[in-house]
Coordinates of C-alpha atoms in Angstrom, one line a residue:
X26 CA 150.5 180.2 -34.7
X27 CA 149.7 176.6 -33.9
X28 CA 150.2 174.0 -36.6
X29 CA 147.0 172.2 -35.8
X30 CA 143.9 174.2 -35.0
X31 CA 141.4 173.4 -32.3
X32 CA 137.6 173.5 -32.4
X33 CA 136.0 174.5 -29.1
X34 CA 132.3 174.5 -28.3
X35 CA 131.3 177.1 -25.7
X36 CA 128.7 176.7 -23.1
X37 CA 127.3 179.9 -21.6
X38 CA 125.9 178.8 -18.3
X39 CA 123.3 180.7 -16.3
X40 CA 122.1 179.1 -13.0
X41 CA 123.1 175.6 -14.2
X42 CA 121.6 175.8 -17.7
X43 CA 123.2 176.6 -21.0
X44 CA 121.8 179.8 -22.5
X45 CA 122.4 181.7 -25.7
X46 CA 121.5 185.1 -27.1
X47 CA 122.4 187.7 -29.7
X48 CA 125.0 190.4 -28.8
X49 CA 124.9 189.0 -25.2
X50 CA 121.1 189.8 -24.9
X51 CA 117.8 187.9 -24.9
X52 CA 119.2 184.7 -23.5
X53 CA 117.4 181.5 -24.3
X54 CA 117.6 178.1 -22.6
X55 CA 119.6 175.7 -24.7
X56 CA 119.9 172.6 -22.4
X57 CA 121.9 170.9 -19.7
X58 CA 125.6 171.8 -19.7
X59 CA 126.9 168.3 -18.8
X60 CA 124.8 166.6 -21.4
X61 CA 125.9 169.1 -24.1
X62 CA 129.6 168.9 -23.1
X63 CA 129.5 165.1 -23.3
X64 CA 127.8 165.3 -26.7
X65 CA 130.5 167.6 -28.1
X66 CA 133.2 165.5 -26.6
X67 CA 131.8 162.5 -28.4
X68 CA 131.7 164.6 -31.6
X69 CA 135.4 165.2 -31.4
X70 CA 135.7 168.6 -29.7
X71 CA 139.2 169.5 -28.8
X72 CA 138.3 171.4 -25.7
X73 CA 135.1 172.7 -23.9
X74 CA 134.7 176.2 -22.6
X75 CA 132.2 177.0 -19.8
X76 CA 131.4 180.7 -19.2
X77 CA 129.2 181.5 -16.2
X78 CA 127.4 184.5 -17.7
X79 CA 125.9 185.8 -14.6
X80 CA 128.4 184.6 -12.0
X81 CA 126.3 185.7 -9.0
X82 CA 127.2 184.2 -5.6
X83 CA 124.2 181.8 -5.9
X84 CA 125.1 180.6 -9.3
X85 CA 128.8 180.1 -8.4
X86 CA 128.0 177.0 -6.3
X87 CA 126.0 175.6 -9.2
X88 CA 129.0 176.2 -11.5
X89 CA 131.3 174.3 -9.3
X90 CA 128.9 171.4 -9.3
X91 CA 128.5 171.5 -13.1
X92 CA 132.3 171.6 -13.6
X93 CA 132.8 168.6 -11.3
X94 CA 130.1 166.6 -13.1
X95 CA 131.5 167.5 -16.5
X96 CA 135.1 166.6 -15.6
X97 CA 133.9 163.1 -14.6
X98 CA 132.5 162.5 -18.1
X99 CA 134.6 164.6 -20.5
X100 CA 138.2 163.9 -21.0
X101 CA 139.5 166.9 -23.0
X102 CA 140.7 170.3 -21.6
X103 CA 138.0 172.2 -19.8
X104 CA 138.2 176.0 -19.5
X105 CA 136.0 177.8 -17.0
X106 CA 135.4 181.5 -16.7
X107 CA 133.0 184.0 -15.3
X108 CA 133.3 185.7 -11.9
X109 CA 136.9 184.6 -11.2
X110 CA 138.3 187.2 -8.9
X111 CA 141.1 185.6 -6.9
X112 CA 143.6 182.8 -6.8
X113 CA 141.3 181.1 -4.4
X114 CA 138.6 180.9 -7.1
X115 CA 141.1 179.5 -9.5
X116 CA 142.3 176.9 -7.0
X117 CA 138.7 175.7 -6.3
X118 CA 137.8 175.5 -10.0
X119 CA 141.0 173.5 -10.7
X120 CA 140.1 171.2 -7.8
X121 CA 136.7 170.7 -9.4
X122 CA 138.3 169.5 -12.6
X123 CA 138.9 172.6 -14.7
X124 CA 142.1 172.6 -16.7
X125 CA 142.2 176.3 -17.6
X126 CA 140.6 179.4 -16.1
X127 CA 139.2 182.4 -18.0
X128 CA 139.5 185.8 -16.4
X129 CA 137.9 189.0 -17.7
X130 CA 136.3 191.8 -15.7
X131 CA 138.3 191.2 -12.5
X132 CA 141.6 191.5 -14.4
X133 CA 140.5 194.7 -15.9
X134 CA 139.6 196.1 -12.5
X135 CA 142.9 194.8 -11.0
X136 CA 145.5 193.7 -13.6
X137 CA 147.8 192.3 -11.0
X138 CA 145.4 189.4 -10.7
X139 CA 146.9 188.0 -13.9
X140 CA 150.4 188.1 -12.4
X141 CA 149.2 186.3 -9.3
X142 CA 147.4 183.5 -11.2
X143 CA 150.3 183.0 -13.6
X144 CA 152.9 183.0 -10.9
X145 CA 151.0 180.5 -8.8
X146 CA 149.5 178.1 -11.4
X147 CA 151.5 178.8 -14.6
X148 CA 150.6 180.6 -17.8
X149 CA 149.2 177.4 -19.3
X150 CA 146.2 177.7 -16.8
X151 CA 145.5 181.4 -17.5
X152 CA 143.2 182.4 -20.3
X153 CA 142.4 186.1 -20.8
X154 CA 138.9 186.4 -22.0
X155 CA 138.3 189.6 -24.0
X156 CA 134.8 190.8 -24.8
X157 CA 135.6 193.3 -27.6
X158 CA 133.5 196.0 -29.2
X159 CA 134.3 198.3 -32.1
X160 CA 134.7 201.9 -30.9
X161 CA 136.1 205.2 -32.2
X162 CA 137.5 206.0 -28.8
X163 CA 140.7 204.0 -29.2
X164 CA 143.6 204.0 -31.6
X165 CA 142.9 200.4 -32.7
X166 CA 139.2 201.0 -33.1
X167 CA 138.4 198.3 -30.5
X168 CA 137.7 198.5 -26.8
X169 CA 137.2 195.8 -24.1
X170 CA 134.0 195.5 -22.2
X171 CA 133.2 194.1 -18.8
X172 CA 130.2 192.4 -17.1
X173 CA 129.3 190.1 -20.0
X174 CA 129.6 192.9 -22.6
X175 CA 127.3 195.2 -20.7
X176 CA 129.8 197.8 -19.6
X177 CA 132.2 199.6 -22.1
X178 CA 135.6 200.6 -20.9
X179 CA 138.0 203.1 -22.6
X180 CA 140.7 200.4 -22.6
X181 CA 142.2 199.7 -26.1
X182 CA 141.6 196.0 -26.7
X183 CA 145.0 195.5 -28.4
X184 CA 146.9 197.3 -25.7
X185 CA 145.2 195.3 -23.1
X186 CA 145.9 192.0 -24.9
X187 CA 149.6 193.0 -25.1
X188 CA 149.8 193.9 -21.4
X189 CA 147.9 190.7 -20.3
X190 CA 150.4 188.4 -22.2
X191 CA 153.3 190.3 -20.6
X192 CA 151.6 189.6 -17.2
X193 CA 151.4 185.9 -17.9
X194 CA 148.2 185.1 -19.8
X195 CA 148.9 181.9 -21.8
X196 CA 146.0 182.3 -24.2
X197 CA 143.6 185.0 -25.5
X198 CA 139.9 184.2 -26.0
X199 CA 138.8 187.0 -28.2
X200 CA 135.1 187.4 -28.4
X201 CA 133.5 190.0 -30.7
X202 CA 130.4 191.4 -29.1
X203 CA 129.4 192.9 -32.4
X204 CA 129.4 189.5 -34.1
X205 CA 128.2 187.5 -31.2
X206 CA 125.2 185.3 -32.0
X207 CA 124.7 187.0 -35.4
X208 CA 125.8 183.9 -37.4
X209 CA 127.4 186.2 -40.0
X210 CA 131.0 185.1 -39.5
X211 CA 133.9 185.9 -37.2
X212 CA 135.3 189.5 -37.1
X213 CA 138.4 188.7 -39.2
X214 CA 139.9 192.2 -38.8
X215 CA 139.9 191.8 -35.0
X216 CA 141.5 188.3 -35.3
X217 CA 144.2 189.6 -37.6
X218 CA 145.0 192.5 -35.2
X219 CA 145.1 190.3 -32.2
X220 CA 147.4 187.9 -34.0
X221 CA 149.8 190.8 -34.7
X222 CA 150.1 191.8 -31.0
X223 CA 149.9 188.4 -29.4
X224 CA 152.8 186.1 -28.6
X225 CA 150.4 183.4 -27.3
X226 CA 147.6 181.4 -28.9
X227 CA 144.5 183.3 -30.0
X228 CA 141.0 181.8 -29.9
X229 CA 138.4 183.4 -32.2
X230 CA 134.9 183.7 -30.9
X231 CA 131.7 185.3 -31.9
X232 CA 129.7 185.1 -35.1
X233 CA 130.0 181.6 -36.5
X234 CA 127.0 180.7 -38.5
X235 CA 128.1 178.2 -41.1
X236 CA 130.8 175.6 -41.6
X237 CA 132.5 177.9 -44.1
X238 CA 133.1 180.6 -41.5
X239 CA 135.7 178.7 -39.5
X240 CA 138.6 178.4 -42.0
X241 CA 138.8 182.2 -42.7
X242 CA 139.3 182.8 -38.9
X243 CA 142.2 180.3 -38.9
X244 CA 143.7 182.0 -42.0
X245 CA 143.3 185.4 -40.3
X246 CA 145.6 184.1 -37.5
X247 CA 143.5 182.2 -34.9
X248 CA 144.9 179.1 -33.4
X249 CA 141.5 177.9 -32.3
X250 CA 137.8 178.6 -33.2
X251 CA 135.1 178.7 -30.6
X252 CA 131.3 178.7 -31.2
X253 CA 128.1 178.1 -29.4
X254 CA 124.8 178.7 -31.3
X255 CA 125.6 176.6 -34.3
X256 CA 126.4 173.6 -32.1
X257 CA 123.6 174.0 -29.6
X258 CA 120.9 174.3 -32.3
X259 CA 122.2 171.2 -34.0
X260 CA 122.9 173.2 -37.2
X261 CA 126.5 171.9 -37.2
X262 CA 128.4 169.2 -35.4
X263 CA 132.0 169.5 -34.4
X264 CA 132.7 166.9 -37.2
X265 CA 131.0 169.2 -39.8
X266 CA 133.4 172.0 -38.8
X267 CA 136.5 169.9 -38.9
X268 CA 135.5 168.4 -42.3
X269 CA 135.0 171.8 -43.8
X270 CA 138.4 173.0 -42.5
X271 CA 140.1 169.9 -43.7
X272 CA 138.6 170.5 -47.2
X273 CA 140.1 174.0 -47.1
X274 CA 143.6 172.5 -46.4
X275 CA 143.6 173.3 -42.7
X276 CA 145.0 170.7 -40.4
X277 CA 142.7 169.7 -37.5
X278 CA 143.0 167.2 -34.7
X279 CA 141.5 163.8 -35.4

């Protein structure tokens, strides 16, 4: 577990605009991704994550352009995910200014993709994004989903996390579909279980609704906390979150 935790605003991008919904549904327009990324950078965000939530061929060109424009104005690590299917996709996103690449559905379909990316670019570039749902079908009680949470697999989320790190994933972005957009807090049980099986940093995602929700996720084992709705709505700033965690005795980056 990292000594200093990170606060990461997440921008779900659809056709060049930031969107947000509840449980991955009923998406609403939340603004321009470059403007929001710059705002969060100025507020003290440690990293920014872009997720192309539709990742159609048409939207892909838009995403490249958005990443390029953002990298010119935001000087913190930038993770980009959504629709990444090959090392060629990774190479192009890195050339546009991304620092890390999130992979989800394509890796589930073909796990060797993780080995290929890690071998070519290094584990520090590769983030496995897991969209996780509670399910009675697996031993852990959690399964991974694909296609933006719309398609359930029978793959045990903890087993998949373990395999992915063995294949070279340098970080796990663990998003709870059940908690996503509910603003009721992170799924702390999921975070704890992921911490137990993971040898790499764990990013908790899904459910943040108040400044008080972040410290428990770090205590449960997360190395970083990621949120979207509370930042996009203006309910909280990055500074609010860092101040709340500092007050709880958790060390944050200045």
